[in-house]
Coordinates of C-alpha atoms in Angstrom, one line a residue:
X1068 CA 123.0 56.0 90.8
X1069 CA 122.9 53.0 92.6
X1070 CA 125.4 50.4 92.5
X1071 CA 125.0 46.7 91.9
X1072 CA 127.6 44.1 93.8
X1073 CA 126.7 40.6 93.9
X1074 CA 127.3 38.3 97.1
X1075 CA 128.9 35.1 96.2
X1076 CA 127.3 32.0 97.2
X1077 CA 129.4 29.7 98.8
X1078 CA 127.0 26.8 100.3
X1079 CA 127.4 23.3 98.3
X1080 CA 129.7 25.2 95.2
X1081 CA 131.5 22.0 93.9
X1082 CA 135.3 23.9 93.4
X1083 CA 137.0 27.1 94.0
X1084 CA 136.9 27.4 90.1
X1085 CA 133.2 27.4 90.4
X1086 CA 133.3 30.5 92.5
X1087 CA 135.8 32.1 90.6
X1088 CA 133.6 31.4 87.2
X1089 CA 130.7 33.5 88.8
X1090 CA 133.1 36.4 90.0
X1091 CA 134.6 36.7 86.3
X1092 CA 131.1 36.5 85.2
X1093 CA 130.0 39.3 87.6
X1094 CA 132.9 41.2 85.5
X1095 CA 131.5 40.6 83.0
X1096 CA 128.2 41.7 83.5
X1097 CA 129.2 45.0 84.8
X1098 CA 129.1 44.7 88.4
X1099 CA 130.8 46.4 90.9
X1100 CA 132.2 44.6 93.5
X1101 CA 131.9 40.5 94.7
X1102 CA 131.5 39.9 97.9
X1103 CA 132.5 36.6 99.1
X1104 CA 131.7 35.1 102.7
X1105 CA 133.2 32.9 105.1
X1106 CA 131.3 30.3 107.1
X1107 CA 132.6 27.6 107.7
X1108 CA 133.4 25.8 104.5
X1109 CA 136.7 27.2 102.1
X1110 CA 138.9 29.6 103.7
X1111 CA 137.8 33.1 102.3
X1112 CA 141.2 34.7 101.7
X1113 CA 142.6 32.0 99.8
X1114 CA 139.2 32.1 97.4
X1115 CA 139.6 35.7 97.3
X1116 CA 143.3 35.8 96.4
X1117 CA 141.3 33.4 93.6
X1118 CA 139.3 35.4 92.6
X1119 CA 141.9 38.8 92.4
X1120 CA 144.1 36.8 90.3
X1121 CA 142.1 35.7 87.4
X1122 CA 139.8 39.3 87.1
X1123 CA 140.8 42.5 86.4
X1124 CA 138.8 45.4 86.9
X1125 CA 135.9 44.4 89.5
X1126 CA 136.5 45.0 92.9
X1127 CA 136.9 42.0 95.3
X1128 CA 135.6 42.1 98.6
X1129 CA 135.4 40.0 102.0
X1130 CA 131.7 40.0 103.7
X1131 CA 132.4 39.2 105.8
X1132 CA 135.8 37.8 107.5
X1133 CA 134.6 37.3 111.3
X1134 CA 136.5 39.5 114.2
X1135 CA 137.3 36.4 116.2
X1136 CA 138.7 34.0 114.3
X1137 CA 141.9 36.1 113.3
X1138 CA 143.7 38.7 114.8
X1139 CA 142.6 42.5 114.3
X1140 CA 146.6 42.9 113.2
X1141 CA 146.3 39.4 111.0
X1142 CA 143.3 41.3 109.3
X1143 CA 145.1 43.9 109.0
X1144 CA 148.1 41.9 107.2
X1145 CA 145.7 40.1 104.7
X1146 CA 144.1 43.3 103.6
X1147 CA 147.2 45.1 102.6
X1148 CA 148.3 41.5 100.9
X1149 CA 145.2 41.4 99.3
X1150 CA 145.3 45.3 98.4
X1151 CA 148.9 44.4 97.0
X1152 CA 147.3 41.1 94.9
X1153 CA 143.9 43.2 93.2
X1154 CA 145.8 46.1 92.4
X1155 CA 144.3 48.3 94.7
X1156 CA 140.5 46.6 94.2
X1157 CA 140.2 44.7 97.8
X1158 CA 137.3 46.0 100.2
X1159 CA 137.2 44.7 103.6
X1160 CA 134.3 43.1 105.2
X1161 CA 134.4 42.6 108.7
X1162 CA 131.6 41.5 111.3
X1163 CA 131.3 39.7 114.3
X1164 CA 129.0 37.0 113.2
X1165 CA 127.1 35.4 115.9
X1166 CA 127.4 33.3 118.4
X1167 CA 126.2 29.7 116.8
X1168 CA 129.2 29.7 114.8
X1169 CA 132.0 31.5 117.1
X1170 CA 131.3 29.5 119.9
X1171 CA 129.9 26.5 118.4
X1172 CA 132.5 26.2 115.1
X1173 CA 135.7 28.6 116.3
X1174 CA 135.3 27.3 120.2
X1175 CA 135.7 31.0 121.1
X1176 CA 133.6 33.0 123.7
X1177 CA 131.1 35.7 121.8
X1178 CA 131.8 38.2 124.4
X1179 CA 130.7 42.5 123.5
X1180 CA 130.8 42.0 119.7
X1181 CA 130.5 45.5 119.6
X1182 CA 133.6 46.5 121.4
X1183 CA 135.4 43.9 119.6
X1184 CA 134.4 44.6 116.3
X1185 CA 135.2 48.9 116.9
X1186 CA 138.7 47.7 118.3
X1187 CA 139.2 45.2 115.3
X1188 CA 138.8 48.1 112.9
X1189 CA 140.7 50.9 115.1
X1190 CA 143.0 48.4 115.2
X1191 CA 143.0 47.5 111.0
X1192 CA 143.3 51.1 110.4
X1193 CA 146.3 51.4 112.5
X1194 CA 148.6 48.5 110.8
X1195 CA 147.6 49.6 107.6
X1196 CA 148.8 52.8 108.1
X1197 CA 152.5 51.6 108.2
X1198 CA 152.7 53.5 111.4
X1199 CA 154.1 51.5 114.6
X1200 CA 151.1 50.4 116.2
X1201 CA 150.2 51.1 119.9
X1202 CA 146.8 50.3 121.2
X1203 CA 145.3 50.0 124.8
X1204 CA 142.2 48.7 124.4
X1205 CA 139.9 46.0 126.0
X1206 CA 140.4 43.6 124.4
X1207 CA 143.6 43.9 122.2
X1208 CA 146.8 45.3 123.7
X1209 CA 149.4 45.5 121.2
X1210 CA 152.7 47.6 120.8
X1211 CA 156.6 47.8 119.3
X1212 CA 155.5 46.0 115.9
X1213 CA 154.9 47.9 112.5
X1214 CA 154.0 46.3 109.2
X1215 CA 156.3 44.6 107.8
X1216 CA 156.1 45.8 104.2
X1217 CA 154.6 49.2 102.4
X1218 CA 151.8 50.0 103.4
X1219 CA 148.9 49.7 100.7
X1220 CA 148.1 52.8 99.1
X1221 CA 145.5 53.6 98.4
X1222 CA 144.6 51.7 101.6
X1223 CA 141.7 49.3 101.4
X1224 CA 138.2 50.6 102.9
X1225 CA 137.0 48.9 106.1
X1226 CA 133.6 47.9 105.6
X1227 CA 131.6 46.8 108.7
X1228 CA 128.3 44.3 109.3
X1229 CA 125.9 44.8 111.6
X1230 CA 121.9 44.5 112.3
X1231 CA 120.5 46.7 115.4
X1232 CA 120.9 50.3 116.1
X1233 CA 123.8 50.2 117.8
X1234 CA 125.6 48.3 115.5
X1235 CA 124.7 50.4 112.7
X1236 CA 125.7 53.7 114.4
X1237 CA 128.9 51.9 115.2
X1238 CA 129.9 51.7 111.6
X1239 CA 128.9 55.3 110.9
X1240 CA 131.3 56.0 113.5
X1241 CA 134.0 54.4 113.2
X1242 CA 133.9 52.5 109.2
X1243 CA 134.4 53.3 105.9
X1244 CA 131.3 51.4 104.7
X1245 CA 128.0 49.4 106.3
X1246 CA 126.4 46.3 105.0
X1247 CA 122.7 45.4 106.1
X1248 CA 121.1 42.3 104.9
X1249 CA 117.3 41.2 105.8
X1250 CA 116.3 44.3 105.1
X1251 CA 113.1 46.1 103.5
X1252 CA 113.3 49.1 101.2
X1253 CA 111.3 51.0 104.0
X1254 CA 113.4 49.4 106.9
X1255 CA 116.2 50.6 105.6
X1256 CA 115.2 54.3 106.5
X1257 CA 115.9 53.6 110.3
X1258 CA 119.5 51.9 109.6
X1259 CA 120.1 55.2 107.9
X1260 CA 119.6 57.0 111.0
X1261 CA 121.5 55.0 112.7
X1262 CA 124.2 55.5 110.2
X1263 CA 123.3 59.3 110.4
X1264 CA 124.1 59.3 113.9
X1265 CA 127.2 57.3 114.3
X1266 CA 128.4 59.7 112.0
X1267 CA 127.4 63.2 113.9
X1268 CA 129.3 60.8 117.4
X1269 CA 132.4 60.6 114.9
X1270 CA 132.2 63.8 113.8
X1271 CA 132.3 62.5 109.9
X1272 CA 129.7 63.2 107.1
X1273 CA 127.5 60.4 107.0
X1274 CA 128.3 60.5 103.3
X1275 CA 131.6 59.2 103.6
X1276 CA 130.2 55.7 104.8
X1277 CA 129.3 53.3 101.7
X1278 CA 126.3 52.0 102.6
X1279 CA 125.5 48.3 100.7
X1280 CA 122.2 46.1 101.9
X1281 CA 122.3 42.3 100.5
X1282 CA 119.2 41.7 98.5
X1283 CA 117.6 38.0 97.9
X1284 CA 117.4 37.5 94.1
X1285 CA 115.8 34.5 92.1
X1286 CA 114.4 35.2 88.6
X1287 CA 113.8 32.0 86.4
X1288 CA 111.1 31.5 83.6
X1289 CA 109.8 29.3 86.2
X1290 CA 108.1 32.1 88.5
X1291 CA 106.8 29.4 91.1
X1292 CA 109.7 27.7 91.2
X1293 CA 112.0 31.1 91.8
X1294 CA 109.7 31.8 95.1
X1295 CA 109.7 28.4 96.3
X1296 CA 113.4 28.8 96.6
X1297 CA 113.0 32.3 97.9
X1298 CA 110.8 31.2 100.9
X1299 CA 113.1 27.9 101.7
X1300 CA 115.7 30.3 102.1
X1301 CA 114.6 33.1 104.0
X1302 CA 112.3 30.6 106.4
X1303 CA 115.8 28.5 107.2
X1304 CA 117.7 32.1 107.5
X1305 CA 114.8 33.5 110.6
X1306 CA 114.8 29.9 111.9
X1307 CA 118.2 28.5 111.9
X1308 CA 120.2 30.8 112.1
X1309 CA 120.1 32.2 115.4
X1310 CA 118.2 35.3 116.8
X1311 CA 119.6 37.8 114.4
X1312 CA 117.4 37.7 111.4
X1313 CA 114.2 37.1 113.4
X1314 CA 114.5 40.4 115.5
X1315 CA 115.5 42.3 112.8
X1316 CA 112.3 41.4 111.1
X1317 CA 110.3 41.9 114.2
X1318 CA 112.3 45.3 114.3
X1319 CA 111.0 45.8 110.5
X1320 CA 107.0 45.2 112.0
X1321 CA 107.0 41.0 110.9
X1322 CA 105.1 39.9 114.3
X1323 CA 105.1 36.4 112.9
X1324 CA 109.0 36.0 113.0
X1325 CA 109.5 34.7 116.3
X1326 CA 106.7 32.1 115.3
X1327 CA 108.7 31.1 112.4
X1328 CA 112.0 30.7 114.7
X1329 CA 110.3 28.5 117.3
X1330 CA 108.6 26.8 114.6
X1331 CA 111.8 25.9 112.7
X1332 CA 113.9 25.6 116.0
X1333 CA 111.0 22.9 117.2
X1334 CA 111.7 20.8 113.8
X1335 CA 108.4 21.5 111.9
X1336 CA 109.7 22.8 109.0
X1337 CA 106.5 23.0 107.1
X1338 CA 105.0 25.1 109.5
X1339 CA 107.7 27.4 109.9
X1340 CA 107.7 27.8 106.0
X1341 CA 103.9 28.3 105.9
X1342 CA 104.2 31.4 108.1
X1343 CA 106.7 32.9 105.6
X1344 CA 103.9 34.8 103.9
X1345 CA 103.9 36.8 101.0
X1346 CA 104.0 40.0 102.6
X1347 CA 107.3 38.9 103.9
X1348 CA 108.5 37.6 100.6
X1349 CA 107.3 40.5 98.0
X1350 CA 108.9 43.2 100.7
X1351 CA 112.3 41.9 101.5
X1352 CA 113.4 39.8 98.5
X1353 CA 113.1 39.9 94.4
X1354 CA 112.1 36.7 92.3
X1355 CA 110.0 35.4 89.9
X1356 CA 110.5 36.4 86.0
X1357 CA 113.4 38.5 85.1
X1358 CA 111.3 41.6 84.2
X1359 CA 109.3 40.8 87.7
X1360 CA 112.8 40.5 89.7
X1361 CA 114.1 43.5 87.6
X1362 CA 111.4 45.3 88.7
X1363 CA 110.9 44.8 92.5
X1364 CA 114.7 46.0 92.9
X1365 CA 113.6 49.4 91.5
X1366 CA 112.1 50.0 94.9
X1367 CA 115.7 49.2 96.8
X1368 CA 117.1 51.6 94.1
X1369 CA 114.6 54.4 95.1
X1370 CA 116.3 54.5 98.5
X1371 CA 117.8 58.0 99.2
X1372 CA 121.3 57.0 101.3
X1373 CA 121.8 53.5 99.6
X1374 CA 125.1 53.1 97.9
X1375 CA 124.7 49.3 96.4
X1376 CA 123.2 46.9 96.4
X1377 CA 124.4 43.6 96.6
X1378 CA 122.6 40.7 94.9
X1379 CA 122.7 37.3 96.6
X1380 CA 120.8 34.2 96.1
X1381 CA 118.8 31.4 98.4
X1382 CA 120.7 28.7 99.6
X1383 CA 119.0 25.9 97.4
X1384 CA 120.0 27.5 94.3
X1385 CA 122.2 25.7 91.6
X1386 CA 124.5 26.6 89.6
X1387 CA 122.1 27.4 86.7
X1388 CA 119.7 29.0 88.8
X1389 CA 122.9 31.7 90.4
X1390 CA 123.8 32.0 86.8
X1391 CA 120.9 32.9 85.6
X1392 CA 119.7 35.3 88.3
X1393 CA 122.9 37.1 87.7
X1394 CA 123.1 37.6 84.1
X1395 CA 118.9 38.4 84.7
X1396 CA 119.5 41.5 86.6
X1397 CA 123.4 42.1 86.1
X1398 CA 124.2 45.9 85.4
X1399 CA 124.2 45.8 81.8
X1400 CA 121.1 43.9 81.6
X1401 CA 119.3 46.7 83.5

């Protein structure tokens, strides 16, 4: 069976109590894990620690902390403090994010993202061990320093992002667990190979890696208004931000994503949200009624090799829209 996380929002939420209200409702509800990002608003970890604190049985999880702006060791630290704070429930998220916001918010260089992101977790593994830890790599030379408290047992999974091929064989290589996001129910099938065959270069069974894919979710009474919300959101997430989501759509057979980046990237917004057609929007995302949104993630859960799925929302929803998406296709409403 299929599990169901949900991804927090964190765009425009007025508090941190706000965020923490929709993880204790996610409790609640019967789902399995929240995922919380970090962009460039609240500091994750501090949200998280949050969020731990006041639930009890749900397991709390980063997607992602970025690989550059913190240490592969710092990482490290936080997940065994977080590990220590959720009594044993803390799953980490790592990516590399992309270059728009490591170079342009962090000031860093974007460099091999792969590389860094396989050291970052070689490296995670390593300190949470509670071994000394000795690595050559790359980019990370470290040595003579060993965590400075037990280790976290059970220790927390490390859970990678990641889009293309090579990314995606990366984490069946070398992770505990892969989340995709813009992702159809039939494009998942090549990510799965891709997972198949990290895990035959790591000499693991591909079954050991949790595999999760984000799903965009809006079900309201108000059909129209659940896919006008739906369409602003996935139109802003090919057009704005960066090359990612556009080519793993034209990866997926959408010719017209490129047309919708430039469009969005030249500032006609209209046009770039015309050419988010319904194909696009019935394939990749669920919305409309409950029953309708209910139903169109039956074909996510049909998907031999997927773990979870994790329910997310567009960026224009409110609070009563997140609320009511969640309770509409939570676990025990199912």
């Amino acid at each position: 069976m299929t599990d169901r996380d949900v991804h927090l929002p964190v765009a425009a939420q007025p508090t941190v109590d706000s965020i923490v209200d929709y993880t204790t409702l996610a409790e609640e509800g019967g789902y399995d894990c929240a995922w919380l990002p970090e962009t460039w608003g609240r500091d994750g970890v501090v949200v998280l620690t949050a969020m731990a604190e006041r639930t009890e049985s749900i397991d709390i999880g980063s997607s992602i902390l970025n690989t550059y702006s913190r240490s592969p060791a710092l990482l490290g630290q936080t997940a065994a403090t977080m590990q220590e704070v959720s009594d044993g429930r803390f799953r980490l998220g790592l990516g590399p994010s992309g270059p728009v916001v490591i170079e342009n918010w962090h000031g860093m260089e974007y460099g091999n993202p792969l590389r860094r992101t396989r050291e970052t977790v070689e490296i995670v593994r390593e300190v949470l061990s509670g071994e000394p830890v000795n690595y050559d790599g790359d980019d990370f030379q470290l040595s003579g320093f060993r965590l400075r408290c037990e280790a976290p047992k059970p220790s927390p999974p490390i859970e990678v992002t990641g889009m293309g091929p090579k990314a995606v064989e990366l984490a069946g290589r070398f992770a505990d667990g892969w989340h995709g996001i813009m992702l159809t129910p039939e494009g998942m099938d090549d990510r799965l190979e891709d997972i198949e065959r990290g895990a035959e270069l790591g000499d693991r069974d591909p079954d050991d890696v949790h595999v999760t894919t984000g799903v965009t979710c809006c079900a309201l009474e108000d059909a129209e208004r659940a896919r006008k919300l739906t369409r602003q959101h996935i139109g802003f997430y090919i057009g704005g931000m960066g090359t990612f989501y556009r080519d793993a759509l034209e990866r997926q057979g959408y010719e017209e994503a490129p047309e919708i980046h430039d469009a969005w990237q030249d500032g006609d917004r209209e046009r770039a949200l015309e050419l988010v057609d319904e194909s696009i929007l019935d394939d990749l995302c669920a919305f409309g009624t409950p029953e309708e949104t209910r139903e169109q993630l039956e074909a996510y859960e049909a998907v031999e090799g997927l773990d979870s799925i994790a329910i997310s929302f567009p960026r224009g929803a409110d609070e009563d829209t997140v609320k009511q998406t969640m309770e509409a296709v939570a676990p025990d409403a199912s």
